CSV table of C-alpha atoms and ligand atoms in Angstrom, one decimal:
chain,number,residue,atom,x,y,z
A,1,MET,CA,38.0,6.5,79.0
A,2,LEU,CA,41.4,5.9,79.3
A,3,GLU,CA,43.2,7.4,82.2
A,4,CYS,CA,45.8,9.4,81.4
A,5,TRP,CA,48.8,11.4,83.4
A,6,ARG,CA,50.6,14.6,82.9
A,7,TRP,CA,54.4,13.6,82.4
A,8,TYR,CA,57.3,16.4,82.2
A,9,GLY,CA,59.9,14.2,80.8
A,10,PRO,CA,63.4,13.9,82.8
A,11,LEU,CA,62.7,17.4,82.9
A,12,ASP,CA,59.8,16.3,86.6
A,13,TYR,CA,59.6,16.2,89.4
A,14,ILE,CA,57.6,12.4,89.7
A,15,SER,CA,58.9,9.5,88.4
A,16,LEU,CA,57.4,7.6,85.8
A,17,GLU,CA,57.2,4.6,89.0
A,18,GLN,CA,55.0,7.9,90.7
A,19,VAL,CA,52.7,7.5,87.5
A,20,ALA,CA,51.7,4.3,87.7
A,21,GLN,CA,50.7,4.1,91.2
A,22,THR,CA,48.1,6.4,91.0
A,23,GLY,CA,46.4,4.2,88.1
A,24,ALA,CA,47.0,6.4,84.9
A,25,THR,CA,48.0,3.8,81.9
A,26,GLY,CA,48.6,6.1,79.6
A,27,ILE,CA,51.1,8.4,79.8
A,28,VAL,CA,51.5,12.9,78.4
A,29,THR,CA,53.8,14.3,77.5
A,30,ALA,CA,56.7,16.2,75.2
A,31,LEU,CA,59.6,17.0,74.1
A,32,HIS,CA,59.8,19.6,76.2
A,33,GLU,CA,63.3,20.7,75.9
A,34,ILE,CA,63.3,21.5,72.3
A,35,PRO,CA,63.0,24.9,71.1
A,36,TYR,CA,59.4,25.8,69.8
A,37,GLY,CA,60.2,25.9,65.8
A,38,GLU,CA,62.2,23.1,66.1
A,39,VAL,CA,62.0,19.6,64.1
A,40,TRP,CA,61.7,16.6,67.0
A,41,SER,CA,64.0,14.3,65.1
A,42,LEU,CA,62.6,10.4,65.3
A,43,GLU,CA,65.0,9.1,67.4
A,44,ALA,CA,64.3,11.7,70.0
A,45,VAL,CA,61.1,11.0,69.9
A,46,VAL,CA,61.7,6.7,70.3
A,47,GLU,CA,64.1,7.8,72.9
A,48,ARG,CA,61.5,9.1,75.0
A,49,LYS,CA,58.9,6.9,74.2
A,50,ALA,CA,61.1,3.5,74.9
A,51,LEU,CA,61.4,5.8,78.6
A,52,ILE,CA,58.0,5.4,78.9
A,53,GLU,CA,58.2,2.4,77.9
A,54,LYS,CA,61.2,0.5,79.9
A,55,ASP,CA,59.5,-0.6,82.7
A,56,PRO,CA,56.8,-3.4,81.5
A,57,THR,CA,55.1,-3.9,85.2
A,58,LEU,CA,54.8,-0.2,85.2
A,59,GLY,CA,52.4,-0.5,82.4
A,60,LEU,CA,52.4,3.2,80.9
A,61,SER,CA,52.7,3.8,77.5
A,62,TRP,CA,52.6,7.5,75.4
A,63,GLN,CA,49.5,8.1,74.0
A,64,VAL,CA,48.9,11.5,73.4
A,65,VAL,CA,51.9,14.7,72.8
A,66,GLU,CA,51.5,17.7,74.4
A,67,SER,CA,51.3,19.6,72.8
A,68,LEU,CA,53.1,20.3,69.9
A,69,PRO,CA,54.2,23.9,70.1
A,70,VAL,CA,52.7,26.1,67.3
A,71,HIS,CA,56.1,28.8,67.5
A,72,GLU,CA,54.8,32.3,67.6
A,73,HIS,CA,55.7,33.3,64.1
A,74,ILE,CA,52.8,31.0,63.3
A,75,LYS,CA,50.3,32.8,66.0
A,76,ARG,CA,51.4,35.6,64.6
A,77,GLY,CA,51.5,35.5,60.4
A,78,HIS,CA,55.4,37.1,60.8
A,79,GLY,CA,58.0,36.7,58.4
A,80,ASP,CA,58.4,34.1,55.8
A,81,LEU,CA,55.9,30.2,57.5
A,82,GLU,CA,57.5,27.5,55.2
A,83,PRO,CA,60.4,25.7,57.0
A,84,LEU,CA,58.6,26.5,60.8
A,85,PHE,CA,55.7,25.0,58.1
A,86,ASP,CA,58.2,21.6,57.4
A,87,ASN,CA,59.5,21.6,60.5
A,88,TYR,CA,56.4,20.9,62.3
A,89,ARG,CA,54.8,18.5,59.7
A,90,GLN,CA,58.4,16.8,60.0
A,91,SER,CA,57.5,16.4,64.1
A,92,MET,CA,55.2,15.1,63.0
A,93,ARG,CA,56.0,12.2,60.8
A,94,ASN,CA,59.2,11.1,63.2
A,95,LEU,CA,56.2,10.8,66.2
A,96,ALA,CA,53.5,8.8,63.6
A,97,LYS,CA,56.5,6.5,62.4
A,98,ALA,CA,56.3,5.7,66.5
A,99,GLY,CA,52.9,5.2,66.4
A,100,ILE,CA,52.1,8.6,68.1
A,101,ARG,CA,48.7,9.6,66.7
A,102,THR,CA,47.0,11.7,68.9
A,103,VAL,CA,48.7,15.8,69.5
A,104,CYS,CA,47.3,18.7,71.6
A,105,TYR,CA,48.7,21.8,70.8
A,106,ASN,CA,46.2,26.5,71.5
A,107,PHE,CA,47.2,28.5,70.7
A,108,MET,CA,47.6,31.0,72.3
A,109,PRO,CA,49.9,34.1,71.3
A,110,LEU,CA,52.1,34.3,73.8
A,111,LEU,CA,51.1,33.8,76.7
A,112,ASP,CA,49.7,29.7,78.1
A,113,TRP,CA,47.1,29.3,80.6
A,114,THR,CA,47.5,32.3,83.6
A,115,ARG,CA,47.1,32.4,86.7
A,116,THR,CA,48.0,35.7,89.3
A,117,ASP,CA,48.6,33.2,91.8
A,118,LEU,CA,49.9,29.3,92.3
A,119,ALA,CA,49.4,29.0,96.7
A,120,LYS,CA,46.6,30.4,97.4
A,121,PRO,CA,45.7,28.9,100.5
A,122,LEU,CA,42.3,26.3,100.7
A,123,PRO,CA,39.9,26.8,103.7
A,124,ARG,CA,41.0,23.6,105.4
A,125,GLY,CA,44.3,23.4,103.8
A,126,GLY,CA,46.7,22.5,100.4
A,127,HIS,CA,46.9,25.1,98.3
A,128,ALA,CA,44.7,26.2,95.0
A,129,LEU,CA,45.9,28.2,92.0
A,130,HIS,CA,44.2,30.9,91.4
A,131,PHE,CA,43.4,33.7,88.9
A,132,SER,CA,42.2,37.3,90.6
A,133,ALA,CA,41.3,39.8,88.7
A,134,PRO,CA,42.5,42.3,90.7
A,135,ARG,CA,46.4,40.8,90.9
A,136,MET,CA,45.7,41.4,86.8
A,137,ALA,CA,44.2,44.5,86.3
A,138,ALA,CA,47.4,45.3,89.1
A,139,PHE,CA,49.8,43.7,86.5
A,140,GLU,CA,48.6,45.7,83.7
A,141,LEU,CA,47.8,48.7,84.5
A,142,PHE,CA,50.7,49.9,86.8
A,143,MET,CA,53.7,47.3,85.9
A,144,LEU,CA,53.0,46.6,82.3
A,145,GLY,CA,51.8,50.7,81.9
A,146,ARG,CA,48.4,49.6,79.3
A,147,LYS,CA,46.9,52.1,79.3
A,148,GLN,CA,43.7,50.3,77.4
A,149,ALA,CA,43.3,47.5,79.7
A,150,GLU,CA,41.2,50.4,82.1
A,151,ASP,CA,37.9,49.3,79.3
A,152,ASP,CA,38.2,45.6,80.1
A,153,TYR,CA,37.9,45.4,84.0
A,154,GLN,CA,35.2,47.2,86.2
A,155,PRO,CA,36.0,50.2,87.7
A,156,SER,CA,35.7,48.6,91.7
A,157,THR,CA,38.2,46.2,90.2
A,158,ILE,CA,40.6,48.4,89.6
A,159,LYS,CA,40.3,50.3,92.5
A,160,GLU,CA,41.3,47.7,94.5
A,161,ALA,CA,43.5,46.7,91.5
A,162,ARG,CA,45.4,50.3,92.9
A,163,ILE,CA,45.4,49.2,96.7
A,164,TRP,CA,46.5,46.3,96.0
A,165,PHE,CA,49.5,48.2,93.7
A,166,GLU,CA,50.4,50.6,96.6
A,167,GLY,CA,51.3,48.5,99.6
A,168,SER,CA,52.9,46.0,97.6
A,169,THR,CA,56.2,44.8,98.0
A,170,GLY,CA,59.1,44.2,95.3
A,171,GLN,CA,59.2,40.1,95.8
A,172,GLU,CA,55.2,40.8,95.6
A,173,ARG,CA,54.7,41.5,91.9
A,174,ASP,CA,58.5,39.7,91.8
A,175,GLU,CA,55.7,36.8,92.6
A,176,LEU,CA,53.3,38.0,90.3
A,177,LEU,CA,55.3,38.4,87.1
A,178,ALA,CA,56.5,35.2,88.2
A,179,SER,CA,53.4,33.7,88.2
A,180,ILE,CA,51.8,34.9,84.9
A,181,MET,CA,54.9,33.7,83.4
A,182,SER,CA,54.3,29.8,84.7
A,183,GLY,CA,51.5,28.4,82.4
A,184,LEU,CA,55.0,28.5,79.2
A,185,PRO,CA,55.7,24.8,79.8
A,186,GLY,CA,59.2,23.8,78.7
A,187,ALA,CA,62.7,25.2,76.0
A,188,TYR,CA,60.4,28.5,75.6
A,189,GLU,CA,61.4,33.0,76.0
A,190,ARG,CA,59.8,33.9,79.9
A,191,TYR,CA,59.6,37.6,79.9
A,192,ASP,CA,60.2,40.1,82.4
A,193,CYS,CA,57.3,43.2,82.0
A,194,GLN,CA,59.8,45.5,79.3
A,195,THR,CA,60.2,42.2,77.0
A,196,LEU,CA,56.5,40.9,77.8
A,197,ALA,CA,55.4,44.7,76.3
A,198,GLN,CA,58.0,44.6,74.0
A,199,ALA,CA,55.8,41.4,72.5
A,200,LEU,CA,52.8,42.5,72.9
A,201,ALA,CA,53.9,45.4,70.7
A,202,GLN,CA,54.4,42.4,68.5
A,203,TYR,CA,50.7,41.6,67.8
A,204,ASP,CA,49.6,45.7,67.6
A,205,GLY,CA,47.1,45.6,64.2
A,206,ILE,CA,46.6,41.3,64.8
A,207,ASP,CA,42.6,41.4,65.9
A,208,ARG,CA,41.2,38.1,65.9
A,209,ASN,CA,39.9,37.8,62.6
A,210,VAL,CA,44.2,38.5,61.6
A,211,LEU,CA,44.4,35.4,64.6
A,212,ARG,CA,41.7,33.9,62.8
A,213,GLU,CA,43.6,33.6,59.4
A,214,ASN,CA,46.8,33.2,60.8
A,215,TYR,CA,45.2,29.6,62.2
A,216,LYS,CA,43.7,28.8,59.1
A,217,ARG,CA,46.9,29.3,57.4
A,218,PHE,CA,48.3,26.9,60.0
A,219,LEU,CA,45.2,24.1,59.6
A,220,GLU,CA,46.0,24.2,56.3
A,221,ALA,CA,49.2,23.1,56.5
A,222,ILE,CA,48.8,20.7,59.0
A,223,ILE,CA,45.8,18.5,58.4
A,224,PRO,CA,46.3,17.4,55.3
A,225,LEU,CA,49.1,15.6,56.4
A,226,ALA,CA,47.7,14.4,60.4
A,227,GLU,CA,45.0,12.9,57.9
A,228,GLU,CA,47.1,10.6,55.7
A,229,LEU,CA,49.7,9.8,58.6
A,230,ASP,CA,45.4,9.6,60.9
A,231,MET,CA,46.7,11.4,63.3
A,232,ARG,CA,44.8,13.3,65.8
A,233,PHE,CA,45.0,17.0,66.5
A,234,CYS,CA,42.8,18.2,69.3
A,235,VAL,CA,43.8,22.3,70.1
A,236,HIS,CA,43.7,23.1,74.1
A,237,PRO,CA,41.3,26.0,74.1
A,238,ASP,CA,42.5,29.3,75.9
A,239,ASP,CA,42.7,30.0,79.8
A,240,PRO,CA,41.4,31.7,80.7
A,241,PRO,CA,39.2,31.7,78.1
A,242,ARG,CA,38.9,35.5,77.0
A,243,ASP,CA,40.9,38.3,75.3
A,244,ILE,CA,44.4,38.8,77.8
A,245,LEU,CA,46.9,41.4,77.9
A,246,GLY,CA,44.7,42.8,74.8
A,247,LEU,CA,46.0,39.7,73.3
A,248,PRO,CA,42.6,38.4,70.6
A,249,ARG,CA,41.9,34.9,71.4
A,250,ILE,CA,39.6,32.8,69.8
A,251,VAL,CA,39.0,29.6,71.6
A,252,SER,CA,37.2,30.5,73.9
A,253,ASN,CA,34.0,29.0,73.4
A,254,ALA,CA,31.1,27.2,71.3
A,255,GLN,CA,31.1,29.9,68.8
A,256,ASP,CA,34.9,29.6,68.4
A,257,ILE,CA,35.2,25.7,68.3
A,258,LYS,CA,32.8,25.7,65.5
A,259,TRP,CA,34.7,28.0,63.5
A,260,ILE,CA,37.7,25.3,63.5
A,261,LEU,CA,36.2,22.4,63.2
A,262,ASP,CA,34.6,24.7,59.7
A,263,ALA,CA,37.4,25.7,58.8
A,264,VAL,CA,39.5,23.3,57.7
A,265,PRO,CA,37.0,20.1,58.4
A,266,SER,CA,38.0,16.8,58.8
A,267,ARG,CA,38.2,13.7,61.0
A,268,SER,CA,41.8,15.4,62.0
A,269,ASN,CA,40.9,18.7,63.0
A,270,GLY,CA,39.5,17.8,67.3
A,271,LEU,CA,39.1,18.7,70.1
A,272,THR,CA,41.0,18.8,73.3
A,273,LEU,CA,37.6,19.2,76.0
A,274,CYS,CA,39.4,21.2,79.1
A,275,SER,CA,36.5,22.0,81.0
A,276,GLY,CA,38.4,23.4,83.4
A,277,SER,CA,39.7,26.2,80.9
A,278,LEU,CA,36.9,27.0,78.7
A,279,GLY,CA,34.5,26.7,82.6
A,280,ALA,CA,36.3,30.1,83.3
A,281,ASN,CA,33.9,31.8,81.0
A,282,PRO,CA,30.4,32.3,82.9
A,283,GLY,CA,29.2,32.3,78.9
A,284,ASN,CA,30.2,29.1,78.3
A,285,ASP,CA,27.6,25.4,78.8
A,286,VAL,CA,31.0,23.1,79.5
A,287,PRO,CA,29.0,19.8,79.6
A,288,ALA,CA,26.4,21.6,76.5
A,289,ILE,CA,29.7,21.6,74.4
A,290,ALA,CA,30.6,18.4,75.0
A,291,LYS,CA,27.6,17.1,73.7
A,292,GLN,CA,27.6,19.1,70.7
A,293,PHE,CA,31.0,19.0,70.0
A,294,ALA,CA,31.6,15.3,71.3
A,295,ASP,CA,32.7,13.3,68.2
A,296,TRP,CA,35.2,15.2,68.0
A,297,VAL,CA,36.6,14.9,71.6
A,298,PHE,CA,40.1,12.8,71.3
A,299,PHE,CA,41.3,14.1,74.6
A,300,ALA,CA,39.7,15.5,77.8
A,301,HIS,CA,41.2,17.8,80.9
A,302,LEU,CA,39.4,17.1,83.3
A,303,ARG,CA,39.3,20.2,86.5
A,304,ASN,CA,36.9,22.3,87.7
A,305,VAL,CA,36.8,26.5,88.2
A,306,LYS,CA,34.2,28.8,90.9
A,307,LYS,CA,34.2,31.7,89.2
A,308,TYR,CA,32.9,34.6,91.7
A,309,ASP,CA,32.0,37.8,89.6
A,310,ASP,CA,34.9,40.6,89.1
A,311,GLY,CA,36.5,37.4,86.3
A,312,SER,CA,38.7,35.9,89.4
A,313,PHE,CA,38.4,32.4,89.7
A,314,THR,CA,39.4,29.7,92.1
A,315,GLU,CA,40.4,26.0,91.2
A,316,ALA,CA,38.5,23.6,92.5
A,317,ALA,CA,38.5,20.3,93.4
A,318,HIS,CA,37.8,18.2,90.3
A,319,LEU,CA,33.9,17.2,91.3
A,320,GLU,CA,33.0,21.1,93.3
A,321,GLY,CA,33.4,23.8,91.7
A,322,ASP,CA,30.9,24.9,88.8
A,323,THR,CA,30.8,22.7,86.2
A,324,ASP,CA,28.4,20.3,86.6
A,325,MET,CA,31.9,17.3,86.4
A,326,VAL,CA,28.9,14.1,86.8
A,327,ALA,CA,26.7,15.2,83.1
A,328,LEU,CA,30.3,16.4,81.5
A,329,VAL,CA,31.4,12.6,82.0
A,330,ARG,CA,27.8,11.3,81.3
A,331,HIS,CA,28.3,12.6,77.9
A,332,LEU,CA,31.8,11.7,77.2
A,333,LEU,CA,30.7,8.4,78.2
A,334,ASN,CA,28.0,8.2,75.7
A,335,GLU,CA,29.7,9.6,73.7
A,336,GLN,CA,32.7,6.6,73.9
A,337,SER,CA,30.2,4.0,74.1
A,338,ARG,CA,29.2,5.2,70.1
A,339,ARG,CA,32.7,5.2,69.0
A,340,VAL,CA,33.0,2.0,70.3
A,341,GLN,CA,29.6,0.8,68.7
A,342,GLU,CA,29.4,2.3,65.2
A,343,GLU,CA,33.9,2.7,65.2
A,344,THR,CA,35.4,0.3,67.4
A,345,SER,CA,37.3,3.8,68.0
A,346,ASP,CA,40.3,3.5,70.6
A,347,LEU,CA,40.0,4.8,74.0
A,348,ILE,CA,38.7,8.2,74.7
A,349,PRO,CA,42.2,9.5,76.6
A,350,PHE,CA,41.4,11.5,79.4
A,351,ARG,CA,44.0,13.0,82.6
A,352,PRO,CA,42.8,14.9,85.4
A,353,ASP,CA,43.9,18.4,84.7
A,354,HIS,CA,45.8,20.5,87.5
A,355,GLY,CA,45.5,19.3,91.2
A,356,HIS,CA,45.5,20.4,95.0
A,357,ALA,CA,48.9,20.5,96.7
A,358,LEU,CA,47.5,18.5,99.4
A,359,LEU,CA,49.2,16.4,102.1
A,360,ASP,CA,53.4,15.9,101.0
A,361,ASP,CA,52.6,17.8,97.5
A,362,LEU,CA,53.1,20.7,100.7
A,363,SER,CA,56.8,20.0,101.2
A,364,ALA,CA,57.3,18.5,97.4
A,365,LYS,CA,59.1,19.8,94.2
A,366,ALA,CA,55.9,20.1,91.7
A,367,HIS,CA,55.4,22.0,88.5
A,368,PRO,CA,52.6,24.3,89.4
A,369,GLY,CA,49.8,22.8,89.5
A,370,TYR,CA,50.7,19.6,88.4
A,371,PRO,CA,51.1,17.8,92.5
A,372,LEU,CA,51.9,14.3,92.6
A,373,ILE,CA,48.9,14.0,95.8
A,374,GLY,CA,46.3,16.2,94.8
A,375,ARG,CA,46.1,15.2,91.1
A,376,MET,CA,45.8,11.7,92.4
A,377,ARG,CA,43.2,12.4,94.7
A,378,GLY,CA,41.4,14.6,91.1
A,379,LEU,CA,42.6,10.8,89.1
A,380,ALA,CA,40.5,8.4,91.6
A,381,GLU,CA,37.7,10.6,91.6
A,382,ILE,CA,36.6,10.9,88.1
A,383,ARG,CA,37.7,7.7,88.1
A,384,GLY,CA,34.8,6.2,90.6
A,385,LEU,CA,32.5,8.8,88.8
A,386,ILE,CA,33.4,7.2,85.8
A,387,ALA,CA,32.7,3.1,87.8
A,388,ALA,CA,28.6,4.1,89.2
A,389,LEU,CA,28.0,5.1,85.5
A,390,ASN,CA,29.3,3.0,83.8
B,418,DNO,C1,47.1,23.8,81.4
B,418,DNO,C2,47.5,22.5,79.9
B,418,DNO,C3,47.6,24.1,78.9
B,418,DNO,C4,48.0,22.2,77.4
B,418,DNO,C5,48.6,23.6,76.8
B,418,DNO,C6,47.9,22.7,75.6
B,418,DNO,O1,47.7,22.6,82.2
B,418,DNO,O2,46.2,22.5,80.1
B,418,DNO,O3,49.3,24.5,79.2
B,418,DNO,O4,48.7,21.5,78.2
B,418,DNO,O5,47.7,24.8,76.6
B,418,DNO,O6,48.8,23.1,74.1
């Protein structure tokens, strides 16, 4: 498997020189500054690649695009989609021309990963990302005024939510909103309560079946070209893997994954195995999912979560938490050897996904969830695990 590192490009607080010292060699990045729906020009792609590969002593290369974002209109099936599909396909051609062939994307309506707390103190020091069901309920019910959210939470969670809300300061509510919004990377619209309510209203009438139709239309528009260009598209699971804010989520479990692979069967239509996203749903056995879909895993995000009964979860250290990381990595390594024997395929790229903020991370700037030292710890642990299993 190929050790990779997510780097946010020139927007990142972490330099390529620092990335090189973690030991990773593959860079996972995107042209985050380009608004959703616009073409990634060949010049811009080539320029970013040259920047990554500028200093050969660092030994870095751009291996995976994360993400080539899918415009909201495509997810909603709104308006004339052909120009958006054309732009997407043009970006694909430009990436392929530059030799970048693995592309991660997601099909989550409106939001990307969602947390309520970006700096939950850990018992022995350091911070983790955290999702609190009561805080999310407080946000939905009392800040956003989404009445139907009452059906999505246990009564005890709603009670806790009310207590928190009534005792919270304006600043705490602002922080909650900012945390919930911070999963959206790059050039995007960030919502406040009012604009989020408006954006949610645009999803009225879009249930999971409609969203699936829209997703299938997207796959049909891009996968034939991906085949032609020998590209691997790998959908990222929903995070958390369940409906949120009343929005349907359709990439949350094994049945969903199967539906996607069957919707447009192709060697170019595959999966980003994100253990942390899938692992937040108690119904998901992540190593079993990895085993079931092993030959469709084109990219892996490795991290762990600790779940609580009310639906809350905390990001755990990479080898701690509820997912058996040893079993999971074993399945991926088995698949890796199968590919090497049968297909002479490339190594499966993986990255340590997220990390705790530890030591000097606590005083350094980083994108939420993406500190230097915590992620390096995660990578080092997984590297050790791989060496032991090999
Ligand atoms: C979170 C990431 C996601 C991922 C996108 C892919 O840390 O794994 O934001 O990049 O969902 O489209």
